[in-house]
Tab-separated table of C-alpha atoms in Angstrom:
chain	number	residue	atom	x	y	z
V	1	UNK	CA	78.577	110.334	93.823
V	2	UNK	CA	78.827	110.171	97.353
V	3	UNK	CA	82.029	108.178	99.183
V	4	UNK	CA	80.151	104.933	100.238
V	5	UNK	CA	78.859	104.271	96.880
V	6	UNK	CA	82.146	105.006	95.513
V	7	UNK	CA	83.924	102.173	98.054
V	8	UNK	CA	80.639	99.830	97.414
V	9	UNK	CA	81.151	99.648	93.781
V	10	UNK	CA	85.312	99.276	94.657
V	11	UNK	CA	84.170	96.722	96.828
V	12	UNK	CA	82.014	94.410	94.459
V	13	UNK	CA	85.356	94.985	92.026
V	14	UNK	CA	87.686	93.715	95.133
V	15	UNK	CA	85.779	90.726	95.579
V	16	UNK	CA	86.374	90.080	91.966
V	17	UNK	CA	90.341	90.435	92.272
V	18	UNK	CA	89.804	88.037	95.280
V	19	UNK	CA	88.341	85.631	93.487
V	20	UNK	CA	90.855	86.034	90.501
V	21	UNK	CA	93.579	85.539	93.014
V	22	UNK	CA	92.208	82.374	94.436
V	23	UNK	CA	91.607	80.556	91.765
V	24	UNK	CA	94.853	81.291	89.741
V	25	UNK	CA	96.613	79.809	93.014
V	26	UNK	CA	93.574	76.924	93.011
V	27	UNK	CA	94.780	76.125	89.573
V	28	UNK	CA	98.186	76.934	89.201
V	29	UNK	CA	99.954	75.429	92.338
V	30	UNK	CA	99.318	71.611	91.163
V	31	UNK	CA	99.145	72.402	87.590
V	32	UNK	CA	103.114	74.093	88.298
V	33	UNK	CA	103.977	70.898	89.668
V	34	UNK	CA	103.087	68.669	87.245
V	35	UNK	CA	104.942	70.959	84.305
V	36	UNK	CA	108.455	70.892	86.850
V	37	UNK	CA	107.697	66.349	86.833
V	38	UNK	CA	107.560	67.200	82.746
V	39	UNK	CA	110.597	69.577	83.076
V	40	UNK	CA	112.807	66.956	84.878
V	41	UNK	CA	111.127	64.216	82.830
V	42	UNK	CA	113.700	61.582	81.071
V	43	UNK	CA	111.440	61.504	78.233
V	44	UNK	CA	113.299	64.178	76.043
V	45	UNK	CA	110.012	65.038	74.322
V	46	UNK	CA	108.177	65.669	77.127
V	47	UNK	CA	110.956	67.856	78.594
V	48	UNK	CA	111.275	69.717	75.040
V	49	UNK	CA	107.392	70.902	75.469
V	50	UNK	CA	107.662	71.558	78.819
V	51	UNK	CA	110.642	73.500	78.416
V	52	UNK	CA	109.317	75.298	75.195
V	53	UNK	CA	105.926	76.111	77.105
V	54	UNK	CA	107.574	77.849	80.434
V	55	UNK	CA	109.999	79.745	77.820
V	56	UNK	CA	106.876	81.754	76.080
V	57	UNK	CA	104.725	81.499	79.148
V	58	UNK	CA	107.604	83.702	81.010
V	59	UNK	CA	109.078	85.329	77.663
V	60	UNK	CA	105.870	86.559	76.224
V	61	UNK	CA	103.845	89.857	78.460
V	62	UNK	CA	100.351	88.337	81.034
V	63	UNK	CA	98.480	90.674	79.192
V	64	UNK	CA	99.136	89.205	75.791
V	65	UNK	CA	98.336	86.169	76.907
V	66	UNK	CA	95.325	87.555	78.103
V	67	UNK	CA	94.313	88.751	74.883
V	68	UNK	CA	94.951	85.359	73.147
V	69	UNK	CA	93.305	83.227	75.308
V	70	UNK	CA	90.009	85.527	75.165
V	71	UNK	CA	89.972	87.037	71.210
V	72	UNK	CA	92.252	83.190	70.161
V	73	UNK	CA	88.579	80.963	70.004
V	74	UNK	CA	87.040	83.388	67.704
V	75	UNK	CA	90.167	84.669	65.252
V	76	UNK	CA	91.436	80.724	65.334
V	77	UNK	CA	88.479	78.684	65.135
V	78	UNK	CA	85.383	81.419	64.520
V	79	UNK	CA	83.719	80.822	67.722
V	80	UNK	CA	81.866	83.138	68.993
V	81	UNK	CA	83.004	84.823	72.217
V	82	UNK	CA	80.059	85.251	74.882
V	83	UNK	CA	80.539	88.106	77.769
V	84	UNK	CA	80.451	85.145	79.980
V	85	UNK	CA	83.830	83.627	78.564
V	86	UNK	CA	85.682	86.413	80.488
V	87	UNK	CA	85.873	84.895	83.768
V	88	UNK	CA	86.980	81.781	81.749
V	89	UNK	CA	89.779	83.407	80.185
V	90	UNK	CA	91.116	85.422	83.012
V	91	UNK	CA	91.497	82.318	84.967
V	92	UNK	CA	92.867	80.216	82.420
V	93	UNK	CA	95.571	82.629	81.418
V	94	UNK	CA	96.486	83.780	84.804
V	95	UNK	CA	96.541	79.921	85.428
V	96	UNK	CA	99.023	79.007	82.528
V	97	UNK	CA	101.225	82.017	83.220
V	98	UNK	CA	101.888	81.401	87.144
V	99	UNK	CA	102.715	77.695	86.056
V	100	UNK	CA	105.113	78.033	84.231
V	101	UNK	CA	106.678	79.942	87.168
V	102	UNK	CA	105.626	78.179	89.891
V	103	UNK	CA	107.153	75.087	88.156
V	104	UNK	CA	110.680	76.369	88.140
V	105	UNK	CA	110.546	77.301	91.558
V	106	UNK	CA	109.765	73.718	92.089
V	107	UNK	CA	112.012	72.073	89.916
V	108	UNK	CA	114.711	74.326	91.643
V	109	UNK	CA	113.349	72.837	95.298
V	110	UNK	CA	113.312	69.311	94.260
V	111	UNK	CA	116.773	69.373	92.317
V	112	UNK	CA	118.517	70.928	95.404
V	113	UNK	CA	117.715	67.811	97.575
V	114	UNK	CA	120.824	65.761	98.570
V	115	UNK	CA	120.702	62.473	96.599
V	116	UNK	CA	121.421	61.054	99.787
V	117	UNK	CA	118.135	61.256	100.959
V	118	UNK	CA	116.387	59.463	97.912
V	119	UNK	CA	119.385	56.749	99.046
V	120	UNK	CA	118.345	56.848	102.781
V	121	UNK	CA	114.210	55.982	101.445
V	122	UNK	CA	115.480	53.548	99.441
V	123	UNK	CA	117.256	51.685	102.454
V	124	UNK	CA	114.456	52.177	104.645
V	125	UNK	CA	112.237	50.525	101.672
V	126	UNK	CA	109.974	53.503	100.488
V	127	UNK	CA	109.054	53.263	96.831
V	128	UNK	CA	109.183	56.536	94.550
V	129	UNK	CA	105.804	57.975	95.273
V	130	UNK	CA	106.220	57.409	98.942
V	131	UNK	CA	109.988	58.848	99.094
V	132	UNK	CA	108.573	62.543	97.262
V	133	UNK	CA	105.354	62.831	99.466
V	134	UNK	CA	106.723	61.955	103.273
V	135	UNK	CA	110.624	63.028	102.365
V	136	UNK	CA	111.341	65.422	99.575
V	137	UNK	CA	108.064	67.080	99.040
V	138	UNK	CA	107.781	68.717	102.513
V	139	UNK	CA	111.479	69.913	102.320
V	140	UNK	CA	110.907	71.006	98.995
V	141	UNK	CA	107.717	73.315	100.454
V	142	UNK	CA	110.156	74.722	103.527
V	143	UNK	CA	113.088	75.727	101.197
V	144	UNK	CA	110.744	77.104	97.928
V	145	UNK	CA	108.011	79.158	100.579
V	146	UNK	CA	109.902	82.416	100.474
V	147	UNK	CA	110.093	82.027	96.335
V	148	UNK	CA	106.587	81.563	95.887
V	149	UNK	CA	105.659	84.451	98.502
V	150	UNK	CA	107.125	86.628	95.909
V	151	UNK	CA	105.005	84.966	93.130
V	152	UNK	CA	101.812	85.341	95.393
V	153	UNK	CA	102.424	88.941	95.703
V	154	UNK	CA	103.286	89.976	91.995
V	155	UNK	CA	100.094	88.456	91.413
V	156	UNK	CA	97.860	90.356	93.949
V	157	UNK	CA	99.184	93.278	91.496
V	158	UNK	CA	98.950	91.611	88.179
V	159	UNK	CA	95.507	90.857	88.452
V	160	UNK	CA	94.827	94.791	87.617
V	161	UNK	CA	95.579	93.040	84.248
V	162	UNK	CA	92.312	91.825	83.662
V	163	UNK	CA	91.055	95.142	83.054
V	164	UNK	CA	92.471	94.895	79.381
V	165	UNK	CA	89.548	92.274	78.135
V	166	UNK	CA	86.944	94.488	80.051
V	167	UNK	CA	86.843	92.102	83.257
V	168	UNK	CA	85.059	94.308	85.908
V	169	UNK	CA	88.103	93.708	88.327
V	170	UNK	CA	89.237	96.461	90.893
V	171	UNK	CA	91.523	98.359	88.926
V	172	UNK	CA	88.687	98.306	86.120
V	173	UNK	CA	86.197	99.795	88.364
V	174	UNK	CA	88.904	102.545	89.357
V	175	UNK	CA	89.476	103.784	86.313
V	176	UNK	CA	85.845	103.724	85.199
V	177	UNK	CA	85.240	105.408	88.649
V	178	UNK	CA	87.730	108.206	88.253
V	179	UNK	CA	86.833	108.660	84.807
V	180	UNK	CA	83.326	109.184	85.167
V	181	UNK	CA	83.634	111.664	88.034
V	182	UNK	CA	87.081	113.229	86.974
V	183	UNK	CA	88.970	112.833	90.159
V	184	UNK	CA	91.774	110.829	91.220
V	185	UNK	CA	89.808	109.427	94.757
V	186	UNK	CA	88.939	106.129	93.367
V	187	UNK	CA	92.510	105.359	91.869
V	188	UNK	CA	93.650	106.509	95.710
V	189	UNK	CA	91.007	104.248	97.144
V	190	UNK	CA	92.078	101.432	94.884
V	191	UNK	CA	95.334	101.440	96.109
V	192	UNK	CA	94.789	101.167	99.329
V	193	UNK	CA	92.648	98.483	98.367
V	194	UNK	CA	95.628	96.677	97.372
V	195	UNK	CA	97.992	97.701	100.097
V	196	UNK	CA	95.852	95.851	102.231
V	197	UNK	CA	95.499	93.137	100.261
V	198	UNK	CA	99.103	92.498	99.686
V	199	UNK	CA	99.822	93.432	103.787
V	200	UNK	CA	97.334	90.669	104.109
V	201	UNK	CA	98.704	88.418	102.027
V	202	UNK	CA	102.024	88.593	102.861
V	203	UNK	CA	101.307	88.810	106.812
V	204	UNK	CA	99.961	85.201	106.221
V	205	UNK	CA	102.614	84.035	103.593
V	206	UNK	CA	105.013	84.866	106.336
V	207	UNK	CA	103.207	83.000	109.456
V	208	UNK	CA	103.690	79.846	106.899
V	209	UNK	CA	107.832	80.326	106.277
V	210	UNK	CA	107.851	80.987	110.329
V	211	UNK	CA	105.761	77.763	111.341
V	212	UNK	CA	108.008	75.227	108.647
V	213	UNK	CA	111.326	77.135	110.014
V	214	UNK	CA	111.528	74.069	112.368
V	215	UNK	CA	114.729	74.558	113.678
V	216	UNK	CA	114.656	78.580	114.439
């Protein structure tokens, strides 16, 4: 197999992690927020299943999860799992894993705001909706950034995971790759692949933190 067709059929895999990348952060970024609202709810039940959900989502291994979302429909309810479904699952447990993260971060952000400033909105007569969205909310984005930087990069990496239900990701058309022509190129070519990625990532990540450092 010559190079090019090597990095073309990396390439169709790449644009695979891409798309598993944006839509976990598509997905994930509101649905985080709402679970950290449930988290800091006063409803005790509501903050017991919130609670109980972010403890397994971060106690229990992605690629578990991985497995139960895609082989749970058929061993739980005998449904039959199409080829199809994989895309589904991927995205729906990469979604409900980064969650649960994402909504600690938050809940961290919002619960290190000075009470004061709820007090000051009050004054100034802003209801609650209006208080979080103008006040807190873009505070709580400048102070959390560098927190969820780190998530966004872990999961540039942990999308590799997909290869364990067969999704024809990058790191699933690496190892098929090497395997098939016994040499180690594609696994090199793969991570460069994400090098870059990350570099990329991480290179605009960083422009965000600089342009909400307002005072630096």
């Amino acid at each position: 197999m010559s190079f090019q067709v090597m990095i073309s059929q990396l390439g169709s895999g790449m644009m695979t992690t891409i798309q598993i990348f944006l839509l976990t952060l598509i997905f994930s970024l509101p649905l985080g927020l709402l679970v950290a609202f449930g988290r800091m709810s006063k409803n005790a039940v509501i903050r017991t299943i919130t609670k109980i959900y972010i403890s397994i989502m971060r106690g229990t291994p992605l690629m578990l999860q991985l497995l139960v979302v895609y082989f749970g429909p058929y061993y739980i309810f005998g449904v039959n799992i199409s080829s199809s479904y994989r895309a589904y699952a991927v995205v729906i447990a990469f979604a409900i894993n980064y969650a649960a993260y994402f909504a600690d971060i938050y809940r961290g952000g919002i619960e290190s705001m000075p009470v004061g400033q709820y007090e000051a909105a009050k004054v100034l007569g802003y209801g609650k909706t209006q208080t979080f969205v103008k006040i807190i909310l873009p505070q709580v984005i400048k102070r959390i950034l560098p927190s969820v930087t780190n998530e966004v990069i872990t999961l540039v990496k942990d999308t590799s995971l997909a290869f364990s239900i067969a999704y024809a990701e990058m790191f699933s058309q690496a190892k098929a790759l090497a395997a098939s022509q016994k040499s180690m190129i594609p696994f090199v070519a793969a991570a460069i692949f994400y090098y870059v990625f990350n570099y990329v990532v991480a290179f605009i990540m960083e422009f965000f933190e600089k342009k909400m450092s307002y005072y630096h």
